[in-house]
Coordinates of C-alpha atoms in Angstrom, one line a residue:
M1 CA -7.0 64.7 -136.7
P2 CA -8.6 61.9 -134.4
K3 CA -9.8 60.2 -137.8
L4 CA -5.9 60.2 -138.5
R5 CA -5.2 59.0 -135.2
Q6 CA -7.6 56.4 -135.5
Y7 CA -5.6 54.9 -138.6
F8 CA -2.1 55.7 -137.6
P9 CA -2.3 55.0 -133.5
I10 CA 1.3 55.9 -133.3
L11 CA 0.5 59.5 -133.3
E12 CA -1.8 58.7 -129.9
W13 CA 1.0 56.8 -128.0
G14 CA 3.7 58.8 -129.9
R15 CA 2.9 61.9 -128.5
R16 CA 3.0 60.9 -124.8
Y17 CA 6.1 59.3 -125.1
D18 CA 8.4 59.7 -122.5
R19 CA 11.9 58.7 -120.5
A20 CA 10.4 56.2 -118.6
A21 CA 8.5 54.1 -121.5
L22 CA 11.8 54.8 -123.3
S23 CA 13.8 52.4 -120.5
S24 CA 10.9 50.1 -120.2
D25 CA 10.8 49.3 -124.0
L26 CA 14.3 49.2 -124.3
L27 CA 14.4 46.4 -122.2
A28 CA 11.9 44.5 -123.5
A29 CA 13.4 44.6 -126.7
V30 CA 16.6 43.0 -125.7
I31 CA 14.8 39.8 -123.5
V32 CA 12.2 39.7 -127.0
T33 CA 15.0 39.4 -129.0
I34 CA 16.9 37.2 -127.3
M35 CA 13.8 35.0 -127.6
L36 CA 13.3 35.9 -131.0
I37 CA 16.7 34.9 -133.1
P38 CA 16.5 31.2 -132.3
Q39 CA 13.0 31.2 -132.5
S40 CA 12.8 32.9 -135.6
L41 CA 15.2 30.6 -137.7
A42 CA 12.8 27.6 -136.2
Y43 CA 9.9 29.0 -137.4
A44 CA 11.4 29.2 -141.0
L45 CA 12.9 26.1 -140.6
L46 CA 9.4 24.8 -140.6
A47 CA 7.7 26.8 -143.4
G48 CA 10.3 25.1 -145.8
L49 CA 12.1 28.3 -146.1
P50 CA 15.8 29.4 -145.6
P51 CA 16.4 30.1 -141.7
E52 CA 16.8 33.9 -143.1
A53 CA 13.0 34.0 -143.9
G54 CA 12.3 34.0 -140.4
I55 CA 14.9 36.9 -139.7
Y56 CA 13.6 39.0 -142.4
A57 CA 9.7 38.4 -141.3
S58 CA 10.5 39.7 -138.1
I59 CA 12.0 42.8 -139.1
A60 CA 9.5 44.9 -141.3
P61 CA 6.3 43.4 -139.9
I62 CA 7.0 44.3 -136.3
L63 CA 7.7 48.1 -137.2
L64 CA 4.9 48.7 -139.2
Y65 CA 2.5 46.8 -136.8
A66 CA 4.3 49.8 -134.1
V67 CA 2.9 52.2 -136.6
F68 CA -0.6 50.6 -137.6
G69 CA -0.8 48.5 -134.8
T70 CA -3.1 49.5 -130.9
S71 CA -1.8 46.7 -128.9
R72 CA 1.1 48.0 -126.7
A73 CA 2.4 44.7 -126.1
L74 CA 1.7 42.4 -129.2
A75 CA 4.8 41.1 -130.4
V76 CA 4.3 40.1 -134.4
G77 CA 6.4 37.8 -136.2
P78 CA 6.7 34.0 -137.5
V79 CA 4.5 31.9 -135.0
A80 CA 4.2 28.1 -135.2
V81 CA 0.9 27.1 -136.3
V82 CA 1.2 30.1 -139.1
S83 CA 4.5 28.3 -140.5
L84 CA 3.0 25.3 -140.4
L85 CA 0.2 26.3 -142.8
T86 CA 2.3 27.8 -145.1
A87 CA 4.2 25.1 -145.7
S88 CA 0.7 22.9 -146.2
A89 CA 0.2 25.7 -148.5
V90 CA 2.8 26.5 -150.7
G91 CA 4.0 23.0 -150.6
Q92 CA 1.1 22.2 -153.0
V93 CA 2.2 24.4 -155.5
A94 CA 6.0 24.4 -155.4
Q95 CA 8.7 22.0 -154.7
Q96 CA 10.5 23.2 -151.0
G97 CA 13.9 24.7 -151.8
T98 CA 13.1 26.4 -155.5
A99 CA 12.7 29.7 -156.1
G100 CA 8.8 29.1 -156.8
Y101 CA 8.9 27.7 -153.4
A102 CA 9.8 31.6 -151.8
V103 CA 8.1 33.3 -154.3
A104 CA 4.7 31.0 -153.4
A105 CA 5.5 32.3 -149.9
L106 CA 5.8 35.9 -150.4
T107 CA 2.9 35.9 -152.5
L108 CA 0.6 34.1 -149.7
A109 CA 2.0 36.8 -147.2
F110 CA 0.7 39.7 -150.0
L111 CA -2.6 37.7 -150.2
S112 CA -3.2 37.3 -146.4
G113 CA -2.0 41.2 -146.1
V114 CA -4.8 42.3 -148.5
F115 CA -7.5 40.1 -147.1
L116 CA -6.5 41.7 -144.0
I117 CA -6.5 45.3 -144.8
L118 CA -9.7 44.9 -146.7
M119 CA -11.2 43.5 -143.7
G120 CA -10.3 45.9 -141.2
V121 CA -11.2 49.3 -144.0
L122 CA -14.5 47.2 -144.2
R123 CA -14.8 46.8 -140.4
L124 CA -15.1 43.1 -140.5
G125 CA -13.6 42.1 -137.2
F126 CA -16.3 40.5 -135.9
L127 CA -16.4 37.5 -138.5
A128 CA -14.0 35.9 -136.7
N129 CA -16.6 35.4 -134.0
F130 CA -17.7 32.7 -136.2
L131 CA -15.0 30.7 -135.5
S132 CA -15.3 29.3 -132.1
H133 CA -12.9 29.4 -129.3
P134 CA -13.6 25.1 -128.9
V135 CA -12.6 24.9 -132.6
I136 CA -9.7 27.3 -132.3
A137 CA -8.3 25.6 -129.1
G138 CA -8.9 22.1 -130.7
F139 CA -7.1 23.1 -134.0
I140 CA -4.2 24.3 -132.0
T141 CA -3.6 21.6 -130.0
A142 CA -3.6 18.8 -133.5
S143 CA -1.5 21.7 -135.0
G144 CA 0.9 21.8 -132.4
I145 CA 1.0 17.4 -132.2
L146 CA 2.0 17.4 -136.1
I147 CA 4.5 20.3 -135.6
A148 CA 5.9 18.2 -133.6
A149 CA 6.1 14.7 -135.4
S150 CA 7.1 16.5 -138.3
Q151 CA 10.6 17.9 -136.1
V152 CA 11.1 14.4 -135.0
R153 CA 12.9 13.6 -138.3
H154 CA 15.5 16.5 -138.0
L155 CA 16.1 15.2 -134.2
L156 CA 16.9 11.8 -136.2
G157 CA 18.3 13.1 -139.3
I158 CA 16.4 11.5 -141.6
E159 CA 14.4 12.3 -145.1
A160 CA 11.1 12.2 -144.0
G161 CA 7.5 14.0 -144.7
G162 CA 3.8 14.3 -144.8
Q163 CA 0.9 16.2 -144.4
D164 CA -0.9 14.5 -142.3
L165 CA -0.2 12.6 -139.0
A166 CA -0.3 8.8 -140.5
Q167 CA 1.9 9.9 -143.5
I168 CA 4.4 11.2 -141.3
V169 CA 4.7 8.3 -138.8
S170 CA 5.0 6.3 -141.5
S171 CA 7.4 8.0 -143.5
I172 CA 9.5 8.3 -140.4
M173 CA 9.6 4.5 -139.6
R174 CA 10.5 3.5 -143.4
N175 CA 13.7 5.8 -143.2
L176 CA 14.4 4.7 -139.0
D177 CA 17.7 2.8 -140.0
Q178 CA 19.0 6.0 -141.6
T179 CA 19.2 7.7 -137.9
N180 CA 22.5 9.5 -137.4
G181 CA 23.4 8.7 -134.1
I182 CA 25.2 12.1 -133.5
T183 CA 22.4 13.7 -135.0
L184 CA 20.0 11.8 -132.1
L185 CA 22.2 13.0 -129.6
I186 CA 22.6 16.7 -130.1
G187 CA 18.7 16.4 -130.7
A188 CA 17.7 14.4 -127.4
A189 CA 20.0 16.6 -125.5
A190 CA 18.8 19.6 -126.6
T191 CA 15.3 18.7 -126.2
G192 CA 15.9 18.2 -122.6
F193 CA 17.7 21.0 -121.9
L194 CA 15.2 23.2 -123.4
F195 CA 12.7 21.2 -121.3
W196 CA 14.3 21.8 -118.3
A197 CA 15.4 25.4 -118.6
R198 CA 11.5 26.1 -119.4
R199 CA 10.2 24.5 -116.3
R200 CA 13.0 24.3 -113.6
L201 CA 16.1 27.1 -114.8
R202 CA 14.1 30.3 -113.3
A203 CA 13.4 28.3 -109.7
T204 CA 16.9 27.2 -109.7
L205 CA 18.4 31.0 -110.4
A206 CA 15.8 32.2 -108.0
R207 CA 17.9 29.4 -105.3
L208 CA 21.0 30.8 -106.6
G209 CA 20.3 34.4 -105.7
T210 CA 19.9 35.5 -108.9
P211 CA 18.2 39.1 -109.0
D212 CA 14.8 38.6 -110.7
L213 CA 15.5 40.6 -113.7
L214 CA 18.7 38.5 -114.7
A215 CA 16.9 35.2 -114.0
D216 CA 14.1 36.5 -116.4
I217 CA 16.7 37.4 -119.2
L218 CA 18.9 33.8 -118.4
T219 CA 15.2 31.7 -118.4
R220 CA 14.4 33.4 -122.0
A221 CA 17.9 32.8 -123.6
G222 CA 17.5 29.1 -122.5
P223 CA 17.7 28.2 -126.6
V224 CA 20.1 31.1 -127.0
A225 CA 22.3 29.0 -124.8
A226 CA 21.2 25.5 -126.9
V227 CA 22.1 26.9 -129.9
V228 CA 25.3 28.1 -128.7
A229 CA 26.2 25.1 -127.3
T230 CA 25.5 22.7 -130.1
T231 CA 26.9 25.5 -132.5
L232 CA 30.2 25.0 -130.8
A233 CA 30.4 21.4 -130.7
V234 CA 29.4 20.7 -134.8
W235 CA 32.5 23.5 -135.4
A236 CA 34.8 21.8 -133.0
L237 CA 34.6 18.4 -133.5
D238 CA 34.0 18.9 -137.2
L239 CA 30.4 16.9 -137.0
E240 CA 28.9 18.2 -140.4
A241 CA 31.5 15.7 -141.8
R242 CA 29.9 12.9 -139.7
G243 CA 26.2 13.2 -141.2
V244 CA 25.1 16.2 -139.3
Q245 CA 22.8 18.4 -140.8
I246 CA 23.7 22.4 -140.3
V247 CA 22.0 25.5 -141.1
G248 CA 24.6 26.1 -143.3
R249 CA 25.5 29.5 -145.0
V250 CA 22.9 32.3 -144.2
P251 CA 23.2 35.4 -146.2
Q252 CA 24.4 38.6 -144.3
G253 CA 22.8 41.6 -144.6
L254 CA 19.4 43.4 -144.5
P255 CA 16.0 42.0 -145.9
P256 CA 16.2 42.4 -149.6
L257 CA 13.5 44.1 -151.3
T258 CA 10.9 40.9 -152.7
M259 CA 8.2 40.8 -155.4
P260 CA 5.7 38.5 -154.8
G261 CA 4.3 36.2 -157.4
L262 CA 1.0 37.6 -159.4
S263 CA 0.2 35.2 -161.8
P264 CA -3.8 34.6 -161.8
D265 CA -3.2 30.6 -161.1
L266 CA -0.9 31.5 -158.4
L267 CA -3.3 33.8 -156.6
R268 CA -6.1 31.5 -157.7
A269 CA -4.3 28.6 -156.0
L270 CA -3.1 30.4 -152.9
L271 CA -6.4 32.7 -152.4
M272 CA -8.4 30.3 -149.8
P273 CA -5.2 29.2 -147.9
A274 CA -4.1 33.1 -147.2
I275 CA -7.8 33.8 -145.9
L276 CA -7.9 30.9 -143.5
I277 CA -4.4 32.1 -142.5
S278 CA -5.6 35.5 -142.0
V279 CA -8.5 34.5 -139.8
I280 CA -6.4 31.6 -137.8
G281 CA -3.8 34.8 -136.9
F282 CA -6.4 37.2 -136.7
V283 CA -8.1 35.2 -133.9
E284 CA -5.2 34.1 -132.0
S285 CA -3.8 37.7 -132.4
V286 CA -6.7 39.5 -131.2
S287 CA -7.3 37.0 -128.4
V288 CA -3.9 37.8 -126.4
A289 CA -3.6 41.3 -127.5
Q290 CA -7.5 41.8 -125.4
T291 CA -6.2 39.8 -122.6
L292 CA -2.7 41.8 -122.0
A293 CA -4.4 45.2 -122.5
A294 CA -6.8 43.8 -120.1
K295 CA -4.6 43.8 -117.6
R296 CA -3.3 47.6 -118.0
R297 CA -7.2 48.6 -118.3
Q298 CA -6.5 49.9 -121.8
R299 CA -8.4 48.2 -125.2
I300 CA -7.7 47.6 -128.8
D301 CA -9.3 48.3 -131.9
P302 CA -10.2 44.7 -133.2
D303 CA -10.6 46.7 -136.9
Q304 CA -7.4 48.8 -136.5
E305 CA -5.6 45.3 -135.5
L306 CA -6.6 43.9 -139.2
I307 CA -5.0 46.9 -140.4
G308 CA -2.2 46.6 -138.3
L309 CA -1.4 42.9 -139.2
G310 CA -2.4 43.5 -142.8
A311 CA 0.3 46.0 -142.8
A312 CA 2.7 43.5 -141.6
N313 CA 2.0 40.6 -143.6
L314 CA 2.4 43.3 -146.7
G315 CA 5.7 44.1 -145.0
A316 CA 6.8 40.8 -145.0
A317 CA 5.6 40.0 -148.3
F318 CA 7.9 42.8 -150.0
T319 CA 11.0 42.1 -147.7
G320 CA 11.7 38.6 -148.3
G321 CA 9.5 37.1 -145.6
Y322 CA 6.4 34.9 -145.1
P323 CA 2.6 35.7 -143.2
V324 CA 3.1 36.7 -139.9
T325 CA 0.7 37.4 -136.7
G326 CA 1.3 38.1 -133.1
G327 CA 2.5 35.2 -131.0
F328 CA 1.2 34.0 -127.9
A329 CA 4.5 33.2 -126.2
R330 CA 6.7 36.2 -127.6
S331 CA 4.2 39.1 -126.6
V332 CA 3.3 37.7 -122.9
V333 CA 7.8 38.2 -122.9
N334 CA 7.2 41.3 -124.0
F335 CA 4.5 42.0 -121.6
D336 CA 6.2 41.0 -118.8
A337 CA 9.6 42.2 -119.4
G338 CA 7.5 45.9 -119.3
A339 CA 6.7 47.0 -122.7
R340 CA 5.0 50.0 -122.8
T341 CA 4.4 51.4 -125.8
P342 CA 4.8 49.5 -129.7
A343 CA 8.4 50.7 -129.5
A344 CA 9.3 47.9 -128.1
G345 CA 8.4 46.1 -130.9
A346 CA 10.6 48.6 -133.2
F347 CA 13.3 48.3 -131.2
T348 CA 13.4 44.5 -131.4
A349 CA 13.1 44.9 -135.1
I350 CA 16.1 47.2 -135.0
G351 CA 18.1 44.4 -132.3
L352 CA 17.0 41.6 -135.3
A353 CA 18.7 44.1 -138.6
V354 CA 22.1 44.2 -136.5
A355 CA 21.8 40.6 -136.3
A356 CA 21.2 39.8 -139.6
V357 CA 23.7 42.0 -140.4
A358 CA 26.6 41.1 -137.8
L359 CA 25.7 37.6 -136.7
T360 CA 24.6 35.6 -139.6
P361 CA 27.8 33.9 -140.1
L362 CA 27.9 32.5 -136.4
V363 CA 25.0 30.4 -137.0
H364 CA 26.6 28.4 -140.3
H365 CA 27.2 25.2 -138.0
L366 CA 24.0 25.4 -136.4
P367 CA 22.5 21.8 -136.3
N368 CA 19.0 21.6 -137.6
A369 CA 18.2 19.3 -134.9
T370 CA 18.6 22.0 -132.2
L371 CA 16.2 23.8 -134.4
A372 CA 14.1 21.5 -134.5
A373 CA 14.0 20.8 -130.8
T374 CA 13.5 24.4 -130.1
I375 CA 10.3 23.9 -132.4
I376 CA 9.4 20.8 -130.1
V377 CA 9.6 22.3 -127.2
A378 CA 7.4 25.2 -128.1
V379 CA 4.7 23.8 -129.5
L380 CA 4.1 21.2 -127.2
S381 CA 3.0 23.9 -124.6
L382 CA 0.3 24.9 -127.0
V383 CA -1.0 21.3 -126.9
D384 CA -4.3 21.2 -124.2
F385 CA -6.4 18.0 -124.6
S386 CA -8.2 19.0 -121.3
I387 CA -10.2 21.0 -123.8
L388 CA -11.6 17.9 -124.3
R389 CA -12.6 17.2 -121.0
K390 CA -13.7 20.9 -120.2
T391 CA -16.1 21.0 -123.2
W392 CA -17.6 17.0 -122.2
R393 CA -18.5 18.5 -118.8
Y394 CA -20.4 21.6 -120.1
S395 CA -21.3 21.0 -123.9
R396 CA -21.3 17.6 -125.9
A397 CA -21.9 19.9 -129.2
D398 CA -18.9 21.6 -128.5
F399 CA -17.0 18.5 -127.6
V400 CA -18.1 17.2 -130.8
A401 CA -17.1 20.3 -132.3
V402 CA -13.4 19.9 -130.9
A403 CA -13.1 16.3 -131.4
V404 CA -13.7 16.1 -135.3
T405 CA -11.7 19.4 -135.7
I406 CA -9.0 17.3 -133.6
L407 CA -9.4 14.4 -135.6
L408 CA -9.7 15.7 -139.2
T409 CA -6.5 17.8 -138.7
L410 CA -4.6 14.4 -137.3
L411 CA -5.7 12.7 -140.0
L412 CA -6.4 14.8 -143.1
G413 CA -3.9 17.8 -142.7
V414 CA -4.2 21.2 -141.4
E415 CA -5.9 23.0 -144.2
I416 CA -9.0 20.0 -144.1
G417 CA -8.8 20.8 -140.2
V418 CA -9.2 24.3 -140.1
A419 CA -11.7 24.7 -143.0
S420 CA -13.4 21.7 -141.0
G421 CA -13.5 23.4 -137.9
V422 CA -14.7 27.0 -139.7
A423 CA -17.7 24.8 -141.0
I424 CA -18.1 23.0 -137.8
S425 CA -18.5 26.3 -135.5
V426 CA -21.1 28.0 -138.5
M427 CA -22.8 24.5 -138.3
L428 CA -22.6 24.7 -134.4
H429 CA -24.4 28.4 -134.1
L430 CA -26.9 27.5 -136.7
Y431 CA -27.6 24.1 -135.0
K432 CA -27.9 26.0 -131.3
T433 CA -30.5 28.7 -133.2
S434 CA -32.3 26.8 -134.9
R435 CA -33.7 25.0 -131.9
P436 CA -34.2 27.8 -129.7
H437 CA -35.1 27.5 -125.9
V438 CA -38.9 28.0 -125.9
A439 CA -40.1 27.7 -121.7
E440 CA -43.8 27.7 -120.9
V441 CA -44.3 29.6 -118.2
G442 CA -46.2 29.8 -115.2
L443 CA -46.7 32.8 -112.3
V444 CA -44.6 32.5 -109.0
P445 CA -47.2 32.5 -106.8
G446 CA -47.3 35.8 -104.2
S447 CA -45.4 37.5 -106.7
Q448 CA -45.7 39.6 -110.6
H449 CA -42.5 36.9 -111.8
F450 CA -43.0 34.0 -114.3
R451 CA -40.8 31.3 -114.3
N452 CA -40.5 27.3 -116.6
V453 CA -43.0 25.2 -115.5
L454 CA -40.9 22.4 -115.6
R455 CA -38.1 23.7 -113.1
H456 CA -40.5 25.7 -110.2
S457 CA -43.5 25.2 -108.6
V458 CA -45.7 28.2 -110.6
T459 CA -49.3 29.1 -110.8
T460 CA -51.1 28.2 -114.4
D461 CA -54.5 28.3 -116.0
P462 CA -55.6 25.4 -118.9
R463 CA -57.1 28.5 -121.3
L464 CA -53.9 30.6 -121.6
L465 CA -50.6 29.2 -122.8
T466 CA -47.4 31.3 -122.4
L467 CA -44.6 30.8 -124.1
R468 CA -40.9 32.5 -123.2
V469 CA -38.7 32.8 -126.5
D470 CA -35.5 32.6 -125.5
E471 CA -33.8 33.5 -128.9
S472 CA -34.4 35.9 -131.4
L473 CA -36.2 34.6 -134.1
Y474 CA -35.2 34.2 -137.7
F475 CA -35.6 31.6 -140.8
V476 CA -33.2 29.5 -139.4
N477 CA -35.7 29.0 -136.5
A478 CA -39.2 30.7 -137.0
R479 CA -40.5 26.9 -138.4
F480 CA -39.6 25.6 -135.1
L481 CA -41.4 28.2 -133.3
E482 CA -44.4 28.1 -135.7
D483 CA -44.4 23.9 -134.9
L484 CA -44.0 24.1 -131.3
I485 CA -47.0 26.7 -131.1
Q486 CA -49.2 24.2 -133.8
K487 CA -48.5 21.3 -131.4
R488 CA -49.4 22.8 -128.3
V489 CA -52.6 24.3 -129.0
T490 CA -54.0 21.3 -130.7
E491 CA -53.2 19.1 -128.0
G492 CA -54.5 21.7 -125.4
C493 CA -58.0 22.2 -126.7
A494 CA -59.1 24.3 -123.7
I495 CA -56.1 26.8 -124.8
R496 CA -58.3 30.2 -125.8
D497 CA -55.5 32.5 -125.5
V498 CA -51.5 32.4 -126.5
V499 CA -49.3 34.7 -125.4
L500 CA -45.6 35.2 -127.0
M501 CA -43.0 36.4 -124.1
F502 CA -40.5 38.5 -126.2
S503 CA -38.5 39.6 -123.4
A504 CA -35.5 37.4 -124.8
V505 CA -36.1 38.4 -128.5
N506 CA -33.9 40.7 -129.5
E507 CA -34.4 40.2 -133.5
V508 CA -37.7 39.2 -135.5
D509 CA -36.6 38.8 -139.5
F510 CA -39.0 38.9 -142.3
S511 CA -38.7 35.0 -142.7
A512 CA -39.8 35.3 -138.9
L513 CA -42.4 38.1 -139.5
E514 CA -44.0 36.1 -141.8
S515 CA -44.0 32.7 -139.6
L516 CA -45.7 34.7 -136.8
E517 CA -48.5 36.5 -139.4
A518 CA -48.9 32.7 -140.3
V519 CA -49.4 31.8 -136.7
N520 CA -51.7 34.9 -135.7
Q521 CA -53.9 33.2 -139.2
R522 CA -54.2 30.1 -138.0
L523 CA -54.9 30.7 -134.9
R524 CA -57.5 33.3 -135.6
D525 CA -59.2 30.7 -137.5
M526 CA -59.1 28.1 -134.3
G527 CA -60.4 30.9 -132.1
V528 CA -57.8 31.4 -129.9
G529 CA -56.1 35.0 -129.2
L530 CA -52.8 35.8 -130.0
H531 CA -50.6 37.8 -127.7
L532 CA -47.3 39.7 -126.9
S533 CA -45.9 40.7 -123.9
E534 CA -42.5 42.5 -122.9
V535 CA -41.5 43.4 -126.5
K536 CA -38.5 45.2 -127.0
G537 CA -38.6 48.9 -128.1
P538 CA -36.5 48.2 -131.2
V539 CA -38.3 44.9 -131.8
M540 CA -41.7 46.9 -131.7
D541 CA -40.5 49.9 -134.0
R542 CA -40.1 47.0 -136.7
L543 CA -43.1 44.9 -135.9
K544 CA -45.3 48.1 -135.9
R545 CA -43.7 48.7 -139.7
S546 CA -45.7 45.1 -140.5
D547 CA -49.0 44.3 -140.8
L548 CA -48.9 42.3 -137.7
I549 CA -49.2 44.2 -135.2
R550 CA -52.7 46.2 -137.4
H551 CA -54.3 42.5 -137.7
L552 CA -53.0 40.9 -134.3
N553 CA -55.5 38.5 -133.0
G554 CA -55.0 39.7 -129.5
R555 CA -53.3 42.5 -127.6
V556 CA -49.4 43.9 -127.0
F557 CA -49.0 43.7 -123.0
L558 CA -46.0 45.9 -121.4
A559 CA -45.5 43.1 -119.0
Q560 CA -46.3 39.4 -118.8
Y561 CA -48.0 40.0 -115.8
D562 CA -50.3 42.5 -117.4
A563 CA -51.3 39.8 -119.6
W564 CA -51.8 37.3 -117.2
V565 CA -54.6 39.5 -115.2
A566 CA -56.1 41.0 -118.4
L567 CA -56.7 37.1 -119.9
T568 CA -57.1 35.2 -116.6
D569 CA -59.9 35.7 -113.7
A570 CA -56.8 35.8 -110.9
P571 CA -56.9 39.2 -109.1
D572 CA -54.5 42.1 -110.0
L573 CA -52.1 42.0 -106.7
R574 CA -50.3 45.8 -107.3
G575 CA -54.2 47.1 -106.7
G576 CA -54.6 48.5 -110.1
S577 CA -56.3 46.6 -113.1
D578 CA -54.7 45.5 -116.1
G579 CA -51.2 46.6 -115.4
A580 CA -52.2 50.2 -114.0
P581 CA -49.8 51.1 -111.1

């Protein structure tokens, strides 16, 4: 039974579900449903799909995540960045507006689901750690700019397109003379209202004495108000006849059963985009889930999250949706509204299903400009250029990674941007570990502590070289240490003993072992002893299985102070000898 609960977390929280949790979850579901209706329609538009696809992608996936997910507050569904990635990937294999485009979107969700579940079963959630946070922040910032720029055409009522910022801006400028004045007025008004509602409405309602709960609901319903007002205006004034582009007919009913395309060519074309979408979606989702869980002293299982998100994507693939993940904004709203369990998501799915059955005819006259305004206001909150300032002050290498990711995403498109971000993250890690920090240390007077000779006033002995290695040793950096020892010993001809202080070394792989054996032999030939100190137990266990310890041209000391006493003429301040207590 415990094993079953591991893969079906609903069995864990479901057996303790009570009336208090039910009331909290229902309230959260009402608030999130109000927020999700216009958001889902808008994100489908961003993905290049019919508006109903956004609703469909928010029903079955949420229900499946409630069964398999471990976060109590994560709200799963379409999000801006994944929608943009979907449009970029699917647009390369099918023409927008065709049946093939919709099938390709289903296939992308299917591949993402399979990949995520496979990673979860194999417990490979740690692989997402190779995508560093600065690179993710840079990619999301650039994506927010691209998304906002791509929606300007809907605010103007013109035809324009492009995969990167230069193409989008160029296309808009070429067609600027086709701007529809009424569409621009609607779009500008909706954008202005949504920005005001996001920043000022809550405070305004509080000044008017509105109860906190009602103020929260009304603030979250800001996009709904914009949708209702502009839809009524288009319908009452017959603005469609004056060139205002509208959503049009939205099928009324529950999500249909659909089948992704399984042709080898299509699967091959979408495999890499699916992997990238999966990794980006998982990193964003699990970071949100962990943050919210920590606030309530709860925990999530990243590997089970992979299975939950994978199941959600498979659900989207077979019910007319497209790739989904946990959204930051809706998850925070869900948490703040008091969601206690994933059942809040299930109630949200029921609310969206009711909307799909009963409310879709009401959005027929909804102008695309309003949906574009909803997207722009939502994604601009993702743009954070402060990451450039922060990384510049803290780490120039991280700054370069962020800057390059932003530039490549803006100039070459999202797929190249995110692929470059992954590559930069890995290369940055390899670069940092290929040149480990190795400090020459000496004894702090009057103590048994050893510190960097460049940072502290310490005692050294010209006959003894002590190097503290502050990184695990593996194939990438083994030669660096070997060259450093060789250079230092040949420069200091008085050196007769070298001690490698391994207090920070957690791993020595086979390449590094061979390098240490080469150092040992070279120092033996030079008449210099090689010693190790403060070697961690697991590292020592492995070294004992090698020839290094048996043929070591020196000794292994429990503490660096033991080595200092044994290899110099210094007295043992502990009152014993050679490390004796």
